[in-house]
mmCIF file of C-alpha atoms in Angstrom:
data_model
loop_
_atom_site.group_PDB
_atom_site.id
_atom_site.type_symbol
_atom_site.label_atom_id
_atom_site.label_comp_id
_atom_site.label_asym_id
_atom_site.label_seq_id
_atom_site.Cartn_x
_atom_site.Cartn_y
_atom_site.Cartn_z
ATOM 1 C CA MET A 1 0.000 0.000 0.000
ATOM 2 C CA PRO A 2 1.984 2.979 -1.304
ATOM 3 C CA LEU A 3 0.469 5.744 0.837
ATOM 4 C CA LEU A 4 1.112 3.948 4.117
ATOM 5 C CA HIS A 5 4.613 3.217 2.887
ATOM 6 C CA ILE A 6 5.269 6.897 2.120
ATOM 7 C CA LEU A 7 3.903 7.967 5.509
ATOM 8 C CA SER A 8 6.284 5.696 7.368
ATOM 9 C CA GLN A 9 9.292 6.079 5.076
ATOM 10 C CA LYS A 10 9.189 9.868 5.005
ATOM 11 C CA ASN A 11 8.591 10.147 8.740
ATOM 12 C CA ILE A 12 5.373 12.058 8.250
ATOM 13 C CA LEU A 13 3.693 12.830 11.528
ATOM 14 C CA THR A 14 0.463 10.857 11.816
ATOM 15 C CA LEU A 15 -2.179 10.547 14.483
ATOM 16 C CA THR A 16 -4.213 7.399 14.956
ATOM 17 C CA TYR A 17 -7.885 7.645 15.860
ATOM 18 C CA THR A 18 -9.982 4.809 17.195
ATOM 19 C CA LEU A 19 -13.687 5.297 16.640
ATOM 20 C CA LYS A 20 -16.361 3.062 18.091
ATOM 21 C CA ALA A 21 -19.549 2.566 16.065
ATOM 22 C CA GLY A 22 -21.519 5.795 16.372
ATOM 23 C CA ASP A 23 -18.466 7.974 17.085
ATOM 24 C CA ALA A 24 -17.898 10.793 14.638
ATOM 25 C CA VAL A 25 -15.195 13.188 13.524
ATOM 26 C CA ILE A 26 -16.447 16.674 12.719
ATOM 27 C CA ILE A 27 -14.542 18.676 10.126
ATOM 28 C CA HIS A 28 -15.402 22.334 9.650
ATOM 29 C CA SER A 29 -13.741 24.997 7.575
ATOM 30 C CA SER A 30 -11.514 26.185 10.437
ATOM 31 C CA ASN A 31 -10.062 22.751 11.287
ATOM 32 C CA ASN A 32 -9.833 21.390 7.743
ATOM 33 C CA PHE A 33 -6.089 20.658 7.796
ATOM 34 C CA ASN A 34 -6.001 16.889 7.676
ATOM 35 C CA ILE A 35 -6.425 13.962 5.341
ATOM 36 C CA TYR A 36 -7.649 10.707 6.870
ATOM 37 C CA LEU A 37 -6.763 7.204 5.750
ATOM 38 C CA ILE A 38 -9.057 4.387 6.866
ATOM 39 C CA LEU A 39 -6.953 1.491 8.151
ATOM 40 C CA GLU A 40 -9.900 -0.682 9.104
ATOM 41 C CA GLY A 41 -13.631 -0.228 9.546
ATOM 42 C CA ALA A 42 -16.526 1.553 7.922
ATOM 43 C CA LEU A 43 -17.536 5.213 7.768
ATOM 44 C CA ILE A 44 -20.293 7.383 6.410
ATOM 45 C CA LEU A 45 -19.192 10.766 5.055
ATOM 46 C CA SER A 46 -21.923 13.400 5.234
ATOM 47 C CA LYS A 47 -22.385 17.110 4.866
ATOM 48 C CA VAL A 48 -24.459 18.639 7.673
ATOM 49 C CA PHE A 49 -25.980 21.995 6.774
ATOM 50 C CA THR A 50 -26.779 24.757 9.245
ATOM 51 C CA ASN A 51 -30.511 24.144 8.647
ATOM 52 C CA ARG A 52 -29.883 20.591 9.982
ATOM 53 C CA GLU A 53 -30.283 19.004 6.553
ATOM 54 C CA ILE A 54 -27.892 16.072 6.111
ATOM 55 C CA ILE A 55 -26.609 14.683 2.804
ATOM 56 C CA SER A 56 -24.567 11.484 2.895
ATOM 57 C CA PHE A 57 -21.956 11.361 0.136
ATOM 58 C CA SER A 58 -20.288 8.052 0.526
ATOM 59 C CA ILE A 59 -19.900 4.864 2.430
ATOM 60 C CA LEU A 60 -16.187 4.348 2.982
ATOM 61 C CA LYS A 61 -14.166 1.323 3.976
ATOM 62 C CA SER A 62 -10.614 0.206 4.607
ATOM 63 C CA GLN A 63 -8.016 1.858 2.282
ATOM 64 C CA ASP A 64 -10.349 4.743 1.410
ATOM 65 C CA ILE A 65 -9.248 8.262 2.198
ATOM 66 C CA VAL A 66 -11.245 11.206 3.460
ATOM 67 C CA ILE A 67 -10.438 14.564 1.883
ATOM 68 C CA THR A 68 -12.849 17.391 2.559
ATOM 69 C CA SER A 69 -13.034 20.705 0.791
ATOM 70 C CA PHE A 70 -14.653 24.017 1.520
ATOM 71 C CA LYS A 71 -14.912 26.326 -1.439
ATOM 72 C CA ASP A 72 -15.443 29.556 0.348
ATOM 73 C CA LEU A 73 -14.012 29.392 3.840
ATOM 74 C CA SER A 74 -15.722 32.467 5.166
ATOM 75 C CA ARG A 75 -19.243 31.559 4.163
ATOM 76 C CA SER A 76 -19.602 27.787 4.395
ATOM 77 C CA ASN A 77 -23.020 26.847 5.741
ATOM 78 C CA PHE A 78 -22.101 23.227 6.432
ATOM 79 C CA PHE A 79 -19.605 20.956 8.116
ATOM 80 C CA TYR A 80 -18.522 17.408 7.332
ATOM 81 C CA LYS A 81 -19.368 14.534 9.632
ATOM 82 C CA VAL A 82 -17.488 11.253 9.363
ATOM 83 C CA GLU A 83 -19.358 8.659 11.415
ATOM 84 C CA ALA A 84 -18.183 5.144 12.197
ATOM 85 C CA LEU A 85 -20.491 2.180 11.452
ATOM 86 C CA ALA A 86 -18.136 -0.285 13.155
ATOM 87 C CA ASP A 87 -14.935 -0.098 15.169
ATOM 88 C CA THR A 88 -12.784 2.001 12.882
ATOM 89 C CA TYR A 89 -9.112 2.948 12.850
ATOM 90 C CA LEU A 90 -8.116 6.156 11.118
ATOM 91 C CA LEU A 91 -4.722 7.633 10.406
ATOM 92 C CA SER A 92 -4.685 11.412 10.075
ATOM 93 C CA PHE A 93 -1.889 13.536 8.659
ATOM 94 C CA ASN A 94 -1.488 17.141 7.690
ATOM 95 C CA HIS A 95 -2.442 18.286 4.176
ATOM 96 C CA GLN A 96 0.791 20.299 3.919
ATOM 97 C CA SER A 97 3.097 17.490 5.006
ATOM 98 C CA ILE A 98 1.865 15.207 2.217
ATOM 99 C CA GLN A 99 1.920 17.812 -0.547
ATOM 100 C CA PRO A 100 5.123 16.524 -2.213
ATOM 101 C CA TYR A 101 3.356 13.164 -2.597
ATOM 102 C CA GLU A 102 0.081 14.387 -4.038
ATOM 103 C CA LYS A 103 0.292 11.809 -6.834
ATOM 104 C CA ILE A 104 0.116 9.021 -4.255
ATOM 105 C CA ILE A 105 -2.924 10.663 -2.692
ATOM 106 C CA ALA A 106 -4.579 10.983 -6.113
ATOM 107 C CA ILE A 107 -4.076 7.285 -6.831
ATOM 108 C CA GLN A 108 -5.307 6.258 -3.399
ATOM 109 C CA ASN A 109 -8.303 8.541 -3.891
ATOM 110 C CA TYR A 110 -9.303 6.890 -7.152
ATOM 111 C CA GLN A 111 -10.963 3.932 -5.425
ATOM 112 C CA THR A 112 -12.598 6.263 -2.908
ATOM 113 C CA SER A 113 -14.044 8.397 -5.677
ATOM 114 C CA LEU A 114 -15.917 5.403 -7.082
ATOM 115 C CA ARG A 115 -17.879 5.181 -3.819
ATOM 116 C CA TYR A 116 -19.688 8.410 -4.711
ATOM 117 C CA THR A 117 -21.520 6.624 -7.523
ATOM 118 C CA TYR A 118 -23.068 4.262 -4.949
ATOM 119 C CA MET A 119 -24.869 7.134 -3.283
ATOM 120 C CA THR A 120 -26.044 8.441 -6.672
ATOM 121 C CA GLU A 121 -27.545 5.038 -7.411
ATOM 122 C CA ILE A 122 -29.297 4.923 -4.026
ATOM 123 C CA LEU A 123 -30.691 8.448 -4.230
ATOM 124 C CA ALA A 124 -31.767 8.126 -7.867
ATOM 125 C CA HIS A 125 -34.723 6.139 -6.458
ATOM 126 C CA ARG A 126 -37.469 8.414 -5.214
ATOM 127 C CA ASN A 127 -39.263 5.707 -3.320
ATOM 128 C CA THR A 128 -37.963 5.206 0.231
ATOM 129 C CA LYS A 129 -38.325 1.423 0.125
ATOM 130 C CA ASP A 130 -36.260 1.192 -3.078
ATOM 131 C CA ARG A 131 -33.617 3.469 -1.573
ATOM 132 C CA LEU A 132 -33.423 1.290 1.548
ATOM 133 C CA ILE A 133 -33.168 -1.968 -0.425
ATOM 134 C CA HIS A 134 -30.500 -0.513 -2.696
ATOM 135 C CA LEU A 135 -28.561 0.616 0.391
ATOM 136 C CA LEU A 136 -28.777 -2.887 1.890
ATOM 137 C CA LEU A 137 -27.456 -4.363 -1.370
ATOM 138 C CA ILE A 138 -24.511 -1.963 -1.387
ATOM 139 C CA LEU A 139 -23.733 -2.613 2.296
ATOM 140 C CA SER A 140 -23.724 -6.328 1.600
ATOM 141 C CA GLU A 141 -21.459 -5.828 -1.432
ATOM 142 C CA LEU A 142 -18.984 -3.690 0.524
ATOM 143 C CA PHE A 143 -19.012 -5.388 3.916
ATOM 144 C CA GLY A 144 -21.052 -8.591 3.635
ATOM 145 C CA VAL A 145 -19.667 -11.843 4.993
ATOM 146 C CA VAL A 146 -21.249 -14.730 3.117
ATOM 147 C CA ASN A 147 -22.317 -17.716 5.161
ATOM 148 C CA LYS A 148 -24.020 -20.883 3.945
ATOM 149 C CA SER A 149 -27.541 -19.588 4.049
ATOM 150 C CA TYR A 150 -27.239 -15.885 4.799
ATOM 151 C CA ILE A 151 -25.092 -12.763 4.431
ATOM 152 C CA ASN A 152 -23.975 -11.082 7.609
ATOM 153 C CA ILE A 153 -23.286 -7.335 7.517
ATOM 154 C CA PRO A 154 -20.882 -6.809 10.436
ATOM 155 C CA LEU A 155 -21.752 -3.170 11.107
ATOM 156 C CA ASN A 156 -23.600 -1.339 13.848
ATOM 157 C CA ILE A 157 -26.054 0.684 11.881
ATOM 158 C CA SER A 158 -29.004 2.253 13.660
ATOM 159 C CA LYS A 159 -32.393 2.843 12.028
ATOM 160 C CA LEU A 160 -31.733 6.549 12.429
ATOM 161 C CA MET A 161 -28.474 6.211 10.482
ATOM 162 C CA LEU A 162 -30.173 4.170 7.723
ATOM 163 C CA ALA A 163 -32.839 6.884 7.557
ATOM 164 C CA SER A 164 -30.255 9.646 7.424
ATOM 165 C CA ILE A 165 -28.358 8.007 4.531
ATOM 166 C CA ILE A 166 -31.467 7.579 2.392
ATOM 167 C CA GLY A 167 -33.045 10.887 3.390
ATOM 168 C CA SER A 168 -35.961 9.435 5.339
ATOM 169 C CA ASN A 169 -36.965 9.229 9.006
ATOM 170 C CA ARG A 170 -36.563 6.590 11.688
ATOM 171 C CA ASN A 171 -40.247 5.581 11.784
ATOM 172 C CA THR A 172 -40.563 4.968 8.052
ATOM 173 C CA VAL A 173 -37.362 2.959 8.020
ATOM 174 C CA GLY A 174 -38.611 0.963 11.021
ATOM 175 C CA GLN A 175 -41.837 0.086 9.177
ATOM 176 C CA LEU A 176 -39.980 -0.900 6.002
ATOM 177 C CA ILE A 177 -37.590 -3.107 7.962
ATOM 178 C CA SER A 178 -40.555 -4.827 9.640
ATOM 179 C CA GLN A 179 -42.027 -5.542 6.175
ATOM 180 C CA LEU A 180 -38.740 -7.008 4.941
ATOM 181 C CA GLU A 181 -38.458 -9.090 8.120
ATOM 182 C CA TYR A 182 -42.043 -10.301 7.690
ATOM 183 C CA ASN A 183 -41.104 -11.501 4.149
ATOM 184 C CA ARG A 184 -38.057 -13.231 5.678
ATOM 185 C CA SER A 185 -35.764 -11.272 3.387
ATOM 186 C CA ILE A 186 -33.683 -9.818 6.190
ATOM 187 C CA ARG A 187 -33.324 -9.726 9.926
ATOM 188 C CA TYR A 188 -32.446 -6.587 11.858
ATOM 189 C CA SER A 189 -31.613 -6.857 15.509
ATOM 190 C CA LYS A 190 -29.475 -4.713 17.828
ATOM 191 C CA GLN A 191 -28.208 -2.573 14.924
ATOM 192 C CA LYS A 192 -27.041 -5.678 13.033
ATOM 193 C CA ILE A 193 -28.352 -6.613 9.590
ATOM 194 C CA ILE A 194 -28.525 -10.140 8.218
ATOM 195 C CA ILE A 195 -29.733 -10.765 4.671
ATOM 196 C CA TYR A 196 -31.475 -14.130 4.459
ATOM 197 C CA ASP A 197 -32.873 -14.023 0.971
ATOM 198 C CA MET A 198 -31.201 -11.754 -1.565
ATOM 199 C CA VAL A 199 -33.607 -12.666 -4.371
ATOM 200 C CA SER A 200 -36.735 -11.870 -2.379
ATOM 201 C CA LEU A 201 -35.051 -8.658 -1.173
ATOM 202 C CA ILE A 202 -34.416 -7.529 -4.761
ATOM 203 C CA ASN A 203 -37.934 -8.569 -5.758
ATOM 204 C CA SER A 204 -39.347 -6.404 -2.960
ATOM 205 C CA THR A 205 -38.480 -3.236 -4.895
ATOM 206 C CA THR A 206 -41.462 -1.411 -6.310
ATOM 207 C CA MET B 1 -1.953 20.100 -18.642
ATOM 208 C CA PRO B 2 0.136 16.997 -17.872
ATOM 209 C CA LEU B 3 -2.070 14.350 -19.505
ATOM 210 C CA LEU B 4 -2.218 16.151 -22.851
ATOM 211 C CA HIS B 5 1.541 16.635 -22.599
ATOM 212 C CA ILE B 6 2.118 12.900 -22.033
ATOM 213 C CA LEU B 7 -0.180 11.979 -24.912
ATOM 214 C CA SER B 8 1.763 14.101 -27.363
ATOM 215 C CA GLN B 9 5.242 13.506 -25.954
ATOM 216 C CA LYS B 10 4.915 9.725 -25.863
ATOM 217 C CA ASN B 11 3.303 9.540 -29.295
ATOM 218 C CA ILE B 12 0.214 7.831 -27.950
ATOM 219 C CA LEU B 13 -2.343 7.223 -30.645
ATOM 220 C CA THR B 14 -5.390 9.406 -30.072
ATOM 221 C CA LEU B 15 -8.625 9.928 -31.907
ATOM 222 C CA THR B 16 -10.502 13.201 -31.816
ATOM 223 C CA TYR B 17 -14.295 13.213 -31.677
ATOM 224 C CA THR B 18 -16.468 16.181 -32.399
ATOM 225 C CA LEU B 19 -19.919 15.938 -30.860
ATOM 226 C CA LYS B 20 -22.712 18.361 -31.540
ATOM 227 C CA ALA B 21 -25.208 19.029 -28.728
ATOM 228 C CA GLY B 22 -27.398 15.944 -28.487
ATOM 229 C CA ASP B 23 -24.809 13.573 -29.980
ATOM 230 C CA ALA B 24 -23.782 10.694 -27.768
ATOM 231 C CA VAL B 25 -21.035 8.125 -27.406
ATOM 232 C CA ILE B 26 -22.256 4.714 -26.282
ATOM 233 C CA ILE B 27 -19.859 2.553 -24.295
ATOM 234 C CA HIS B 28 -20.804 -1.056 -23.587
ATOM 235 C CA SER B 29 -18.820 -3.864 -22.037
ATOM 236 C CA SER B 30 -17.535 -5.146 -25.381
ATOM 237 C CA ASN B 31 -16.150 -1.793 -26.605
ATOM 238 C CA ASN B 32 -14.866 -0.492 -23.275
ATOM 239 C CA PHE B 33 -11.240 0.000 -24.352
ATOM 240 C CA ASN B 34 -10.877 3.745 -24.279
ATOM 241 C CA ILE B 35 -10.445 6.666 -21.937
ATOM 242 C CA TYR B 36 -11.814 10.012 -23.093
ATOM 243 C CA LEU B 37 -10.429 13.433 -22.262
ATOM 244 C CA ILE B 38 -12.753 16.406 -22.719
ATOM 245 C CA LEU B 39 -10.894 19.176 -24.543
ATOM 246 C CA GLU B 40 -13.831 21.551 -24.673
ATOM 247 C CA GLY B 41 -17.566 21.355 -24.088
ATOM 248 C CA ALA B 42 -20.025 19.730 -21.714
ATOM 249 C CA LEU B 43 -21.193 16.140 -21.270
ATOM 250 C CA ILE B 44 -23.627 14.143 -19.206
ATOM 251 C CA LEU B 45 -22.402 10.682 -18.190
ATOM 252 C CA SER B 46 -25.264 8.228 -17.602
ATOM 253 C CA LYS B 47 -25.857 4.539 -17.107
ATOM 254 C CA VAL B 48 -28.709 3.191 -19.229
ATOM 255 C CA PHE B 49 -30.151 -0.079 -17.930
ATOM 256 C CA THR B 50 -31.775 -2.741 -20.075
ATOM 257 C CA ASN B 51 -35.146 -1.890 -18.476
ATOM 258 C CA ARG B 52 -34.654 1.640 -19.945
ATOM 259 C CA GLU B 53 -34.010 3.205 -16.556
ATOM 260 C CA ILE B 54 -31.393 5.971 -16.806
ATOM 261 C CA ILE B 55 -29.188 7.222 -13.987
ATOM 262 C CA SER B 56 -27.039 10.278 -14.634
ATOM 263 C CA PHE B 57 -23.787 10.206 -12.694
ATOM 264 C CA SER B 58 -22.061 13.392 -13.540
ATOM 265 C CA ILE B 59 -21.987 16.575 -15.499
ATOM 266 C CA LEU B 60 -18.532 16.860 -17.041
ATOM 267 C CA LYS B 61 -16.667 19.760 -18.552
ATOM 268 C CA SER B 62 -13.358 20.653 -20.155
ATOM 269 C CA GLN B 63 -10.346 18.808 -18.620
ATOM 270 C CA ASP B 64 -12.533 16.068 -17.124
ATOM 271 C CA ILE B 65 -11.935 12.491 -18.160
ATOM 272 C CA VAL B 66 -14.401 9.702 -18.819
ATOM 273 C CA ILE B 67 -13.403 6.284 -17.504
ATOM 274 C CA THR B 68 -16.098 3.627 -17.476
ATOM 275 C CA SER B 69 -16.007 0.315 -15.706
ATOM 276 C CA PHE B 70 -17.979 -2.883 -15.946
ATOM 277 C CA LYS B 71 -17.581 -5.187 -12.996
ATOM 278 C CA ASP B 72 -18.797 -8.356 -14.575
ATOM 279 C CA LEU B 73 -18.337 -8.253 -18.330
ATOM 280 C CA SER B 74 -20.567 -11.188 -19.118
ATOM 281 C CA ARG B 75 -23.589 -10.058 -17.179
ATOM 282 C CA SER B 76 -23.759 -6.288 -17.346
ATOM 283 C CA ASN B 77 -27.339 -5.100 -17.701
ATOM 284 C CA PHE B 78 -26.419 -1.546 -18.650
ATOM 285 C CA PHE B 79 -24.328 0.582 -20.960
ATOM 286 C CA TYR B 80 -22.839 4.029 -20.542
ATOM 287 C CA LYS B 81 -24.067 6.985 -22.522
ATOM 288 C CA VAL B 82 -21.981 10.140 -22.798
ATOM 289 C CA GLU B 83 -24.166 12.876 -24.260
ATOM 290 C CA ALA B 84 -23.012 16.313 -25.362
ATOM 291 C CA LEU B 85 -24.819 19.415 -24.027
ATOM 292 C CA ALA B 86 -22.873 21.741 -26.315
ATOM 293 C CA ASP B 87 -20.360 21.382 -29.131
ATOM 294 C CA THR B 88 -17.805 19.110 -27.510
ATOM 295 C CA TYR B 89 -14.322 17.933 -28.478
ATOM 296 C CA LEU B 90 -13.127 14.642 -27.059
ATOM 297 C CA LEU B 91 -9.773 12.939 -27.293
ATOM 298 C CA SER B 92 -9.888 9.157 -26.974
ATOM 299 C CA PHE B 93 -6.967 6.836 -26.362
ATOM 300 C CA ASN B 94 -6.553 3.214 -25.508
ATOM 301 C CA HIS B 95 -6.588 2.082 -21.850
ATOM 302 C CA GLN B 96 -3.549 -0.149 -22.480
ATOM 303 C CA SER B 97 -1.438 2.506 -24.184
ATOM 304 C CA ILE B 98 -1.722 4.838 -21.189
ATOM 305 C CA GLN B 99 -1.093 2.204 -18.510
ATOM 306 C CA PRO B 100 2.526 3.253 -17.795
ATOM 307 C CA TYR B 101 1.158 6.724 -16.964
ATOM 308 C CA GLU B 102 -1.678 5.700 -14.693
ATOM 309 C CA LYS B 103 -0.554 8.220 -12.070
ATOM 310 C CA ILE B 104 -1.229 11.043 -14.501
ATOM 311 C CA ILE B 105 -4.684 9.626 -15.175
ATOM 312 C CA ALA B 106 -5.365 9.374 -11.437
ATOM 313 C CA ILE B 107 -4.434 13.010 -10.892
ATOM 314 C CA GLN B 108 -6.481 14.162 -13.858
ATOM 315 C CA ASN B 109 -9.382 12.087 -12.562
ATOM 316 C CA TYR B 110 -9.321 13.763 -9.152
ATOM 317 C CA GLN B 111 -11.205 16.828 -10.381
ATOM 318 C CA THR B 112 -13.612 14.654 -12.353
ATOM 319 C CA SER B 113 -14.409 12.577 -9.274
ATOM 320 C CA LEU B 114 -15.615 15.673 -7.438
ATOM 321 C CA ARG B 115 -18.362 16.049 -10.041
ATOM 322 C CA TYR B 116 -20.082 12.949 -8.668
ATOM 323 C CA THR B 117 -20.954 14.813 -5.485
ATOM 324 C CA TYR B 118 -22.971 17.298 -7.547
ATOM 325 C CA MET B 119 -25.353 14.562 -8.639
ATOM 326 C CA THR B 120 -25.656 13.318 -5.052
ATOM 327 C CA GLU B 121 -26.655 16.814 -3.968
ATOM 328 C CA ILE B 122 -29.253 17.068 -6.742
ATOM 329 C CA LEU B 123 -30.782 13.637 -6.139
ATOM 330 C CA ALA B 124 -30.799 13.999 -2.353
ATOM 331 C CA HIS B 125 -33.875 16.193 -2.909
ATOM 332 C CA ARG B 126 -37.028 14.124 -3.337
ATOM 333 C CA ASN B 127 -39.064 16.951 -4.677
ATOM 334 C CA THR B 128 -38.752 17.407 -8.463
ATOM 335 C CA LYS B 129 -38.811 21.201 -8.282
ATOM 336 C CA ASP B 130 -35.952 21.258 -5.765
ATOM 337 C CA ARG B 131 -33.973 18.826 -7.930
ATOM 338 C CA LEU B 132 -34.485 21.026 -10.989
ATOM 339 C CA ILE B 133 -33.486 24.223 -9.187
ATOM 340 C CA HIS B 134 -30.407 22.570 -7.723
ATOM 341 C CA LEU B 135 -29.460 21.352 -11.206
ATOM 342 C CA LEU B 136 -29.838 24.888 -12.615
ATOM 343 C CA LEU B 137 -27.594 26.239 -9.847
ATOM 344 C CA ILE B 138 -24.917 23.649 -10.617
ATOM 345 C CA LEU B 139 -25.129 24.289 -14.379
ATOM 346 C CA SER B 140 -24.685 27.985 -13.733
ATOM 347 C CA GLU B 141 -21.725 27.298 -11.424
ATOM 348 C CA LEU B 142 -20.027 25.023 -13.976
ATOM 349 C CA PHE B 143 -20.855 26.777 -17.228
ATOM 350 C CA GLY B 144 -22.513 30.094 -16.415
ATOM 351 C CA VAL B 145 -21.333 33.269 -18.102
ATOM 352 C CA VAL B 146 -22.149 36.230 -15.897
ATOM 353 C CA ASN B 147 -23.525 39.321 -17.593
ATOM 354 C CA LYS B 148 -24.612 42.557 -15.983
ATOM 355 C CA SER B 149 -28.114 41.511 -15.115
ATOM 356 C CA TYR B 150 -28.263 37.807 -15.892
ATOM 357 C CA ILE B 151 -26.326 34.540 -16.095
ATOM 358 C CA ASN B 152 -26.239 32.837 -19.463
ATOM 359 C CA ILE B 153 -25.792 29.042 -19.542
ATOM 360 C CA PRO B 154 -24.317 28.390 -22.994
ATOM 361 C CA LEU B 155 -25.589 24.819 -23.385
ATOM 362 C CA ASN B 156 -28.236 23.169 -25.525
ATOM 363 C CA ILE B 157 -30.193 21.285 -22.935
ATOM 364 C CA SER B 158 -33.615 19.943 -23.835
ATOM 365 C CA LYS B 159 -36.457 19.548 -21.341
ATOM 366 C CA LEU B 160 -36.191 15.813 -21.889
ATOM 367 C CA MET B 161 -32.513 15.908 -20.911
ATOM 368 C CA LEU B 162 -33.245 18.022 -17.804
ATOM 369 C CA ALA B 163 -35.936 15.480 -16.903
ATOM 370 C CA SER B 164 -33.600 12.557 -17.448
ATOM 371 C CA ILE B 165 -30.888 14.024 -15.200
ATOM 372 C CA ILE B 166 -33.263 14.633 -12.296
ATOM 373 C CA GLY B 167 -35.281 11.445 -12.812
ATOM 374 C CA SER B 168 -38.512 13.115 -13.899
ATOM 375 C CA ASN B 169 -40.451 13.431 -17.150
ATOM 376 C CA ARG B 170 -40.626 16.078 -19.835
ATOM 377 C CA ASN B 171 -44.109 17.348 -18.934
ATOM 378 C CA THR B 172 -43.370 17.926 -15.266
ATOM 379 C CA VAL B 173 -40.142 19.717 -16.130
ATOM 380 C CA GLY B 174 -42.016 21.835 -18.679
ATOM 381 C CA GLN B 175 -44.562 22.896 -16.031
ATOM 382 C CA LEU B 176 -41.853 23.711 -13.492
ATOM 383 C CA ILE B 177 -39.945 25.780 -16.040
ATOM 384 C CA SER B 178 -43.131 27.715 -16.851
ATOM 385 C CA GLN B 179 -43.557 28.469 -13.133
ATOM 386 C CA LEU B 180 -39.964 29.702 -12.843
ATOM 387 C CA GLU B 181 -40.421 31.808 -15.990
ATOM 388 C CA TYR B 182 -43.661 33.258 -14.590
ATOM 389 C CA ASN B 183 -41.706 34.321 -11.461
ATOM 390 C CA ARG B 184 -39.102 35.887 -13.785
ATOM 391 C CA SER B 185 -36.371 33.745 -12.191
ATOM 392 C CA ILE B 186 -35.249 32.192 -15.451
ATOM 393 C CA ARG B 187 -35.913 32.142 -19.135
ATOM 394 C CA TYR B 188 -35.819 28.968 -21.195
ATOM 395 C CA SER B 189 -36.007 29.212 -24.956
ATOM 396 C CA LYS B 190 -34.726 26.973 -27.758
ATOM 397 C CA GLN B 191 -32.861 24.722 -25.300
ATOM 398 C CA LYS B 192 -31.035 27.712 -23.803
ATOM 399 C CA ILE B 193 -31.284 28.700 -20.151
ATOM 400 C CA ILE B 194 -30.817 32.208 -18.800
ATOM 401 C CA ILE B 195 -30.968 32.863 -15.065
ATOM 402 C CA TYR B 196 -32.372 36.328 -14.408
ATOM 403 C CA ASP B 197 -32.776 36.271 -10.667
ATOM 404 C CA MET B 198 -30.635 33.856 -8.681
ATOM 405 C CA VAL B 199 -32.107 34.899 -5.328
ATOM 406 C CA SER B 200 -35.709 34.329 -6.383
ATOM 407 C CA LEU B 201 -34.634 31.029 -7.981
ATOM 408 C CA ILE B 202 -33.122 29.808 -4.702
ATOM 409 C CA ASN B 203 -36.163 31.064 -2.783
ATOM 410 C CA SER B 204 -38.431 29.040 -5.086
ATOM 411 C CA THR B 205 -37.274 25.796 -3.438
ATOM 412 C CA THR B 206 -39.871 24.190 -1.227
#
């Protein structure tokens, strides 16, 4: 992994963060000095606007990097929130210190940039149920552990978080999950998702 | 511009395409050999699924690059469509021929990858009117030419195309445009958009 190699070889000062599921790093225009590399875990990157609106941009995993940008520092009406969906280890380092190696960052960022298309695909659905099912499919693709008869998604992901990602509310998501559980497509318990029947899940879309 | 420099310096075979507004390049799994560099113009990159569903991923402009990927070549149920919104000049070159310079591609792609977040921001709105207004704001940010009392968007963008980007239909978009014209926020004529009053446009969101 070239970036990690550069960080250690060039003695670049790094800080390690340990986030438990639900912990978040807040990045606003006045503390936007760092780049974060995900060593292990799962994160949701969102913009939180001053009117409390939240837009989730990407679901990130190990080897992805978090770079945030503010166009106009003096007038930004949002901050970034990076929230852990599982125990997550982050390495942070200063933007300036890595500048001579920006090519390495660009390459590392290529994979990360593909994650943005996932959110576009989820949000392209207008219907909340379709958005939720598409999200479950992407979570299982990114994090799913396949067992004989089911797929385990080893994240801690609250109904509120699911709702926030798809732009819905906790109650609606709760009702939709109950429907999918009733059909035996999935099981959701203590913030853990298990997909029992992928075909019936896909067929549940409107 | 380093990529263009590499292409000429290393004698890499390139083909130049000229697209008129409305022309499209179709990329499917069996002809997915090329990378495209936008020299001038404006493009919409979309996935078109076999069930005719279309998802637009990004609005691209000069210096952006188009790289498409198919995960599973044998089973892909979609193709990519790259449609011009204005007279557009594209340079295409083979994936293989540029492989030794993948770092340059990665750097060039960094800017392009940021365009994906625009579509996320548009689609995060459920309401069609809000999606349309957000799209107009982004088009004016990317392509707008500011005059004394108005912003001209020098693209040829049909109502059908606007509808396709925001996941709506031509009629609804037509009605919404009439409303915005009635409020004197914008003017839309012969596929050209002029924004007369940015503040009233933003205030028209629900």
